[in-house]
Amino acid sequence: MRTPPLPGTVPLPRRRAVLGAAAVAGAAAAVGRPAHAAELPSDPAVAAEVVAEFQHAWDGYKTVAWGYDEVRPVSGTRRDFFATGHTFGLSIVEALDTLWLMGLDSEVALAADWIEQHLDPAVDTEVQVFEMVIRVVGGLLAGYLCTGRPALLTRCIQLADRLLPAFTSSPTGMPYRYVNLRTGAVSGNVSPLAEIGTNCLEFGLLTRLAKDDKYWLAAKRACWAVYNRRSSLGLLGTSLDVESGRWADTASCAPNPPVDSFYEYLWAGAELFGDQELGSMYRELTDAVLRYQLDRPNGHTTFRQVDCTSGELVGQSQSELGAFYAGLLGKGGDLPTGREYYRSWSQTLATYPVLPEMFDYQSGRITDARNELRPEYVNSSFDLWRLTGEAEFKQTGYQYLQGIEAHLRVPGGYTVATDVTTSPVRLGDLTPGYLFAENFKYLYLMFAATPRFDYRSGLLSTEGKLLRGAVR
Ligand code: DMJ
């Protein structure tokens, strides 16, 4: 039987005649086709465009939702992210270090003032530990490292202390998914790997800054607990019961969610802290993923899902969130494979107006046609550009920008889409907080040559938080 084409294996249109970017974007919007970067403007011109687009989204948030977690830019409403009725000013925390990197210093002051005056780390509500760590703890840390405002660090420590019961009350050391910030009550004993092990960067830095090793020890214990449960093939499943320590789902779905950033933090923890144990875990587990899961259908590079104990095929799904792995592979010493994987994603980007959320790579069927304004592809553009300096990554990163400008920009900012296969793309109504932390930051850093970022040593978290390399 003939294998249907992958999304991305549809022959690419011939190169268009060179048009201005706006004309290309306009034409693409009209017919629902991808916006091809016919011509890459100069770096300063792209950097200015990125800042203008970031500001457009930021103004949309400020106008309608200032002090709330996230804006719904189409309806002009807002929503709480963590708990209904409780705001953490999520978009403000997410934006803080991006504003600083872009030199928007009066906005930095406004954002930091809001956080210092309003962010309550002891609200009587249950929050998701993983999201709180990567977005808010990480955002406060990055804000502190960029601005030097001590109150941001104080707030960060208070919040981390309120999250710690998720780790310390677990018999295995693997954190529960939820904790009540006021009472310390925990819940959610079946947890995916990303939620168990995406905390060593934030907690390691807190240990340094607060001079208290309890944060780092909690993070390392959780990593060891997962690693010690690897199969004889060296593979990990998807989720564990943090009380019994048993696998709840034995499918190895790396690099897709919900395990994605578990692997990222092993590499990044080794890089940021020189921790050789994390480095060895990353190498051994990555070797197993490359050995049992790397798939090359029709000349493309992707990853299959297998049972972690037997290695048997259990799925051929590809989530947009997996696109970050191209950059991670590059950083971790597997650049050729990272480049191949990135190119497969670039072909998918060239096939749709903007990337779909999920597809089955064997049948070519889109299984989730939404676009959640996700940053993973352009995260890899940035990582691979930093590693190689090659123009390909700027060109494709710019193409990504043109795609979201053409299809997801609305008068009130930027919005997610509910269907990228319709023409025009069917829009949703949300600017996710991570848009302020990630997408525009990667693009800005790639084109701006800002003196505020140390391009050699700079390190960003899974949420794009600047955890090393802020030059003040
Ligand atoms: C972000 O919150 C982070 O990048 C996280 O690691 C997973 N992906 C979302 C955005 O897609």
PDB file of C-alpha atoms and ligand atoms in Angstrom, residues 94 130-131 134-135 198 260-261 264 320-321 374-376 379 434 438 442 462-464, ligand 1:
ATOM      1  CA  GLU A  94       5.800  36.415  31.191  1.00  0.00           C
ATOM      2  CA  PHE A 130       4.735  22.827  36.695  1.00  0.00           C
ATOM      3  CA  GLU A 131       3.105  25.890  35.141  1.00  0.00           C
ATOM      4  CA  ILE A 134       8.267  27.552  34.545  1.00  0.00           C
ATOM      5  CA  ARG A 135       6.122  30.666  34.086  1.00  0.00           C
ATOM      6  CA  THR A 198      11.017  20.704  34.633  1.00  0.00           C
ATOM      7  CA  ASP A 260       9.129  17.239  26.222  1.00  0.00           C
ATOM      8  CA  SER A 261      10.856  19.567  28.669  1.00  0.00           C
ATOM      9  CA  GLU A 264      15.402  19.673  27.899  1.00  0.00           C
ATOM     10  CA  GLU A 320       3.906  20.975  17.264  1.00  0.00           C
ATOM     11  CA  LEU A 321       5.428  21.132  20.723  1.00  0.00           C
ATOM     12  CA  ARG A 374       3.213  28.123  20.000  1.00  0.00           C
ATOM     13  CA  PRO A 375       6.891  29.073  20.087  1.00  0.00           C
ATOM     14  CA  GLU A 376       8.624  25.710  19.701  1.00  0.00           C
ATOM     15  CA  ASN A 379      12.740  28.388  19.548  1.00  0.00           C
ATOM     16  CA  TYR A 434       3.860  32.478  26.649  1.00  0.00           C
ATOM     17  CA  GLU A 438       8.928  33.244  23.978  1.00  0.00           C
ATOM     18  CA  TYR A 442      13.577  34.309  20.122  1.00  0.00           C
ATOM     19  CA  THR A 462      11.779  26.116  28.573  1.00  0.00           C
ATOM     20  CA  GLU A 463       9.504  29.147  28.912  1.00  0.00           C
ATOM     21  CA  GLY A 464      12.097  31.416  27.284  1.00  0.00           C
TER      22      GLY A 464
HETATM   23  C1  DMJ B   1       5.367  26.755  27.001  1.00  0.00           C
HETATM   24  O1  DMJ B   1       4.675  26.948  28.183  1.00  0.00           O
HETATM   25  C2  DMJ B   1       6.699  26.122  27.298  1.00  0.00           C
HETATM   26  O2  DMJ B   1       7.479  26.235  26.160  1.00  0.00           O
HETATM   27  C3  DMJ B   1       6.540  24.686  27.722  1.00  0.00           C
HETATM   28  O3  DMJ B   1       7.761  24.017  27.898  1.00  0.00           O
HETATM   29  C4  DMJ B   1       5.685  23.891  26.767  1.00  0.00           C
HETATM   30  N1  DMJ B   1       5.140  24.686  25.732  1.00  0.00           N
HETATM   31  C5  DMJ B   1       4.496  25.899  26.084  1.00  0.00           C
HETATM   32  C6  DMJ B   1       4.115  26.675  24.859  1.00  0.00           C
HETATM   33  O4  DMJ B   1       3.754  25.874  23.812  1.00  0.00           O
END
